[in-house]
Amino acid sequence: MKNMGKSIIYFLMLSFFISACGSQEQPKKALTEAEVNEQLIRVNKMMMQNEIKEIDEYIEQKRLKMETSGTGLRYQIIEPGKSEHPKKNYEVEIRYSSSLMDGTALYGSVSDSSEKFVMGRDEAVRGLEEGISLIGVGGKAFLIVPSHLGHGKLGDFDKIPGNAVLIYKVELVSIKNIEQQ
């Protein structure tokens, strides 16, 4: 998929170059900003459709029973938990592991340790926050986070490549409403 995205970008750049350098017999106009934006939107839609297809194939191959949210997050609630669900300005403590769809391990809490962040402050990827908001304390979920809800086109410049779909196994350890303090 990475190579496909690069190929599309190269194609667009080549198309732009060819249109800008047209023959002298038949001058061609340069693409307008609106035309370039339209082409980029078309390419992004095609890339998203391919990503959805890859996620669907992964789910089918692993025989998973997943729900899909309105944003495209795929999730399976393993245990719902026993408290209210966290929302914006709640500090959450989680145990988790993350990987790419090919199984490459990424990040996670080590053994019995946990990690904390505040919901709604861009301290975690949107897909992880959305998945955590579906469970209460003690809850566990399996999440498939599409790239637009993860690290996007750029990745994290470390372990996560651009346009990567992320797999999370997450447990919500505790929540605290920090607005009430």
PDB file of C-alpha atoms in Angstrom, residues 22-180:
ATOM      1  CA  GLY A  22       3.474  20.529 -23.154  1.00  0.00           C
ATOM      2  CA  SER A  23       4.643  20.879 -26.721  1.00  0.00           C
ATOM      3  CA  GLN A  24       4.978  24.332 -28.231  1.00  0.00           C
ATOM      4  CA  GLU A  25       2.497  23.484 -30.974  1.00  0.00           C
ATOM      5  CA  GLN A  26      -0.330  22.959 -28.516  1.00  0.00           C
ATOM      6  CA  PRO A  27       0.192  24.904 -25.283  1.00  0.00           C
ATOM      7  CA  LYS A  28      -1.511  23.324 -22.302  1.00  0.00           C
ATOM      8  CA  LYS A  29      -2.719  25.218 -19.317  1.00  0.00           C
ATOM      9  CA  ALA A  30      -1.392  24.430 -15.878  1.00  0.00           C
ATOM     10  CA  LEU A  31      -3.768  22.781 -13.460  1.00  0.00           C
ATOM     11  CA  THR A  32      -5.687  25.167 -11.276  1.00  0.00           C
ATOM     12  CA  GLU A  33      -5.565  24.826  -7.511  1.00  0.00           C
ATOM     13  CA  ALA A  34      -9.113  23.444  -7.587  1.00  0.00           C
ATOM     14  CA  GLU A  35      -8.118  20.798 -10.152  1.00  0.00           C
ATOM     15  CA  VAL A  36      -5.092  19.753  -8.097  1.00  0.00           C
ATOM     16  CA  ASN A  37      -7.267  19.545  -4.961  1.00  0.00           C
ATOM     17  CA  GLU A  38      -9.837  17.474  -6.856  1.00  0.00           C
ATOM     18  CA  GLN A  39      -7.134  15.024  -7.980  1.00  0.00           C
ATOM     19  CA  LEU A  40      -5.740  14.770  -4.446  1.00  0.00           C
ATOM     20  CA  ILE A  41      -9.207  14.075  -3.058  1.00  0.00           C
ATOM     21  CA  ARG A  42      -9.727  11.370  -5.674  1.00  0.00           C
ATOM     22  CA  VAL A  43      -6.364   9.773  -4.806  1.00  0.00           C
ATOM     23  CA  ASN A  44      -7.117   9.929  -1.049  1.00  0.00           C
ATOM     24  CA  LYS A  45     -10.509   8.267  -1.579  1.00  0.00           C
ATOM     25  CA  MET A  46      -8.892   5.509  -3.609  1.00  0.00           C
ATOM     26  CA  MET A  47      -6.255   4.956  -0.907  1.00  0.00           C
ATOM     27  CA  MET A  48      -8.951   4.825   1.808  1.00  0.00           C
ATOM     28  CA  GLN A  49     -10.965   2.307  -0.196  1.00  0.00           C
ATOM     29  CA  ASN A  50      -7.854   0.115  -0.531  1.00  0.00           C
ATOM     30  CA  GLU A  51      -7.179   0.422   3.208  1.00  0.00           C
ATOM     31  CA  ILE A  52     -10.772  -0.575   4.033  1.00  0.00           C
ATOM     32  CA  LYS A  53     -10.397  -3.597   1.752  1.00  0.00           C
ATOM     33  CA  GLU A  54      -7.148  -4.608   3.523  1.00  0.00           C
ATOM     34  CA  ILE A  55      -8.814  -4.254   6.933  1.00  0.00           C
ATOM     35  CA  ASP A  56     -11.809  -6.320   5.783  1.00  0.00           C
ATOM     36  CA  GLU A  57      -9.466  -9.048   4.508  1.00  0.00           C
ATOM     37  CA  TYR A  58      -7.548  -9.028   7.820  1.00  0.00           C
ATOM     38  CA  ILE A  59     -10.799  -9.378   9.790  1.00  0.00           C
ATOM     39  CA  GLU A  60     -11.987 -12.205   7.538  1.00  0.00           C
ATOM     40  CA  GLN A  61      -8.637 -14.002   7.683  1.00  0.00           C
ATOM     41  CA  LYS A  62      -8.523 -13.793  11.504  1.00  0.00           C
ATOM     42  CA  ARG A  63     -12.244 -14.624  11.764  1.00  0.00           C
ATOM     43  CA  LEU A  64     -12.868 -11.620  14.006  1.00  0.00           C
ATOM     44  CA  LYS A  65     -16.274 -10.278  14.955  1.00  0.00           C
ATOM     45  CA  MET A  66     -15.817  -6.521  14.777  1.00  0.00           C
ATOM     46  CA  GLU A  67     -18.127  -3.519  14.957  1.00  0.00           C
ATOM     47  CA  THR A  68     -17.481  -0.391  12.881  1.00  0.00           C
ATOM     48  CA  SER A  69     -17.947   3.117  14.259  1.00  0.00           C
ATOM     49  CA  GLY A  70     -19.016   6.107  12.186  1.00  0.00           C
ATOM     50  CA  THR A  71     -15.382   7.210  11.887  1.00  0.00           C
ATOM     51  CA  GLY A  72     -14.201   3.853  10.544  1.00  0.00           C
ATOM     52  CA  LEU A  73     -12.741   2.483  13.792  1.00  0.00           C
ATOM     53  CA  ARG A  74     -13.146  -1.283  13.994  1.00  0.00           C
ATOM     54  CA  TYR A  75     -13.601  -2.587  17.503  1.00  0.00           C
ATOM     55  CA  GLN A  76     -14.490  -5.622  19.542  1.00  0.00           C
ATOM     56  CA  ILE A  77     -15.413  -5.148  23.188  1.00  0.00           C
ATOM     57  CA  ILE A  78     -13.907  -8.108  25.055  1.00  0.00           C
ATOM     58  CA  GLU A  79     -15.151  -6.897  28.465  1.00  0.00           C
ATOM     59  CA  PRO A  80     -17.306  -3.766  28.856  1.00  0.00           C
ATOM     60  CA  GLY A  81     -15.942  -2.704  32.254  1.00  0.00           C
ATOM     61  CA  LYS A  82     -17.765  -1.582  35.375  1.00  0.00           C
ATOM     62  CA  SER A  83     -17.867   2.210  35.416  1.00  0.00           C
ATOM     63  CA  GLU A  84     -18.916   5.176  33.362  1.00  0.00           C
ATOM     64  CA  HIS A  85     -17.016   5.536  30.132  1.00  0.00           C
ATOM     65  CA  PRO A  86     -14.264   8.143  29.981  1.00  0.00           C
ATOM     66  CA  LYS A  87     -14.749  11.260  27.911  1.00  0.00           C
ATOM     67  CA  LYS A  88     -12.958  14.517  27.180  1.00  0.00           C
ATOM     68  CA  ASN A  89     -10.852  15.801  30.091  1.00  0.00           C
ATOM     69  CA  TYR A  90     -10.758  12.433  31.830  1.00  0.00           C
ATOM     70  CA  GLU A  91      -7.345  11.121  32.725  1.00  0.00           C
ATOM     71  CA  VAL A  92      -7.219   7.476  31.724  1.00  0.00           C
ATOM     72  CA  GLU A  93      -4.774   4.808  32.757  1.00  0.00           C
ATOM     73  CA  ILE A  94      -4.421   1.940  30.306  1.00  0.00           C
ATOM     74  CA  ARG A  95      -2.448  -1.203  29.651  1.00  0.00           C
ATOM     75  CA  TYR A  96      -2.024  -1.867  25.971  1.00  0.00           C
ATOM     76  CA  SER A  97      -0.055  -3.367  23.146  1.00  0.00           C
ATOM     77  CA  SER A  98       0.032  -2.158  19.573  1.00  0.00           C
ATOM     78  CA  SER A  99       1.178  -3.633  16.304  1.00  0.00           C
ATOM     79  CA  LEU A 100       0.875  -3.305  12.566  1.00  0.00           C
ATOM     80  CA  MET A 101      -1.483  -5.616  10.689  1.00  0.00           C
ATOM     81  CA  ASP A 102       1.472  -7.796   9.680  1.00  0.00           C
ATOM     82  CA  GLY A 103       2.179  -8.457  13.378  1.00  0.00           C
ATOM     83  CA  THR A 104       5.141  -6.102  13.768  1.00  0.00           C
ATOM     84  CA  ALA A 105       5.139  -5.063  17.433  1.00  0.00           C
ATOM     85  CA  LEU A 106       5.092  -1.331  18.072  1.00  0.00           C
ATOM     86  CA  TYR A 107       4.481   0.185  21.472  1.00  0.00           C
ATOM     87  CA  GLY A 108       2.844  -0.931  24.675  1.00  0.00           C
ATOM     88  CA  SER A 109       2.957  -0.860  28.409  1.00  0.00           C
ATOM     89  CA  VAL A 110       5.633  -3.140  29.807  1.00  0.00           C
ATOM     90  CA  SER A 111       4.401  -6.155  31.845  1.00  0.00           C
ATOM     91  CA  ASP A 112       2.249  -4.848  34.660  1.00  0.00           C
ATOM     92  CA  SER A 113       2.978  -1.170  34.079  1.00  0.00           C
ATOM     93  CA  SER A 114       0.450   1.210  32.609  1.00  0.00           C
ATOM     94  CA  GLU A 115       0.326   4.529  30.807  1.00  0.00           C
ATOM     95  CA  LYS A 116      -1.762   7.627  31.475  1.00  0.00           C
ATOM     96  CA  PHE A 117      -3.041  10.410  29.253  1.00  0.00           C
ATOM     97  CA  VAL A 118      -5.875  12.924  29.200  1.00  0.00           C
ATOM     98  CA  MET A 119      -8.672  12.339  26.694  1.00  0.00           C
ATOM     99  CA  GLY A 120      -9.231  15.102  24.149  1.00  0.00           C
ATOM    100  CA  ARG A 121      -5.786  16.683  24.399  1.00  0.00           C
ATOM    101  CA  ASP A 122      -4.123  14.947  21.444  1.00  0.00           C
ATOM    102  CA  GLU A 123      -1.946  12.907  23.787  1.00  0.00           C
ATOM    103  CA  ALA A 124      -2.999   9.679  22.038  1.00  0.00           C
ATOM    104  CA  VAL A 125      -4.191   8.853  18.539  1.00  0.00           C
ATOM    105  CA  ARG A 126      -7.876   9.539  17.897  1.00  0.00           C
ATOM    106  CA  GLY A 127      -8.705   5.903  17.208  1.00  0.00           C
ATOM    107  CA  LEU A 128      -7.288   4.773  20.550  1.00  0.00           C
ATOM    108  CA  GLU A 129      -9.211   7.489  22.399  1.00  0.00           C
ATOM    109  CA  GLU A 130     -12.405   6.550  20.579  1.00  0.00           C
ATOM    110  CA  GLY A 131     -11.936   2.880  21.454  1.00  0.00           C
ATOM    111  CA  ILE A 132     -11.240   3.633  25.113  1.00  0.00           C
ATOM    112  CA  SER A 133     -14.394   5.747  25.287  1.00  0.00           C
ATOM    113  CA  LEU A 134     -16.414   2.591  24.555  1.00  0.00           C
ATOM    114  CA  ILE A 135     -15.437   0.768  27.767  1.00  0.00           C
ATOM    115  CA  GLY A 136     -15.440   1.342  31.521  1.00  0.00           C
ATOM    116  CA  VAL A 137     -12.794   0.566  34.135  1.00  0.00           C
ATOM    117  CA  GLY A 138     -11.734  -3.070  33.854  1.00  0.00           C
ATOM    118  CA  GLY A 139     -12.940  -3.126  30.270  1.00  0.00           C
ATOM    119  CA  LYS A 140     -10.907  -4.637  27.468  1.00  0.00           C
ATOM    120  CA  ALA A 141     -11.127  -4.019  23.748  1.00  0.00           C
ATOM    121  CA  PHE A 142      -9.483  -5.045  20.504  1.00  0.00           C
ATOM    122  CA  LEU A 143      -9.163  -2.125  18.082  1.00  0.00           C
ATOM    123  CA  ILE A 144      -8.244  -1.778  14.427  1.00  0.00           C
ATOM    124  CA  VAL A 145      -7.378   1.865  13.851  1.00  0.00           C
ATOM    125  CA  PRO A 146      -7.344   3.069  10.229  1.00  0.00           C
ATOM    126  CA  SER A 147      -4.490   5.387   9.316  1.00  0.00           C
ATOM    127  CA  HIS A 148      -6.656   8.525   9.322  1.00  0.00           C
ATOM    128  CA  LEU A 149      -7.439   7.849  13.017  1.00  0.00           C
ATOM    129  CA  GLY A 150      -3.843   6.875  13.776  1.00  0.00           C
ATOM    130  CA  HIS A 151      -0.660   8.568  12.649  1.00  0.00           C
ATOM    131  CA  GLY A 152      -1.891   9.489   9.166  1.00  0.00           C
ATOM    132  CA  LYS A 153       0.216   9.833   6.077  1.00  0.00           C
ATOM    133  CA  LEU A 154       3.457  10.599   7.937  1.00  0.00           C
ATOM    134  CA  GLY A 155       3.592   7.931  10.635  1.00  0.00           C
ATOM    135  CA  ASP A 156       5.416   8.719  13.869  1.00  0.00           C
ATOM    136  CA  PHE A 157       8.916   9.065  12.344  1.00  0.00           C
ATOM    137  CA  ASP A 158      10.061   6.119  14.458  1.00  0.00           C
ATOM    138  CA  LYS A 159       8.359   2.715  14.341  1.00  0.00           C
ATOM    139  CA  ILE A 160       5.070   3.532  12.610  1.00  0.00           C
ATOM    140  CA  PRO A 161       5.229   4.080   8.842  1.00  0.00           C
ATOM    141  CA  GLY A 162       2.936   6.459   6.997  1.00  0.00           C
ATOM    142  CA  ASN A 163      -0.569   5.206   6.154  1.00  0.00           C
ATOM    143  CA  ALA A 164      -0.273   2.420   8.736  1.00  0.00           C
ATOM    144  CA  VAL A 165      -3.300   0.622  10.134  1.00  0.00           C
ATOM    145  CA  LEU A 166      -2.770   0.029  13.862  1.00  0.00           C
ATOM    146  CA  ILE A 167      -3.913  -2.903  15.982  1.00  0.00           C
ATOM    147  CA  TYR A 168      -4.485  -2.262  19.705  1.00  0.00           C
ATOM    148  CA  LYS A 169      -5.265  -4.580  22.569  1.00  0.00           C
ATOM    149  CA  VAL A 170      -6.251  -2.284  25.413  1.00  0.00           C
ATOM    150  CA  GLU A 171      -7.456  -2.531  29.008  1.00  0.00           C
ATOM    151  CA  LEU A 172      -8.819   0.486  30.880  1.00  0.00           C
ATOM    152  CA  VAL A 173      -7.262   0.443  34.369  1.00  0.00           C
ATOM    153  CA  SER A 174      -8.674   3.664  35.845  1.00  0.00           C
ATOM    154  CA  ILE A 175     -10.308   6.975  35.009  1.00  0.00           C
ATOM    155  CA  LYS A 176     -10.372  10.322  36.752  1.00  0.00           C
ATOM    156  CA  ASN A 177     -12.409  13.377  35.764  1.00  0.00           C
ATOM    157  CA  ILE A 178      -9.835  16.166  35.989  1.00  0.00           C
ATOM    158  CA  GLU A 179     -12.429  18.909  35.321  1.00  0.00           C
ATOM    159  CA  GLN A 180     -13.906  18.355  38.788  1.00  0.00           C
TER     160      GLN A 180
END
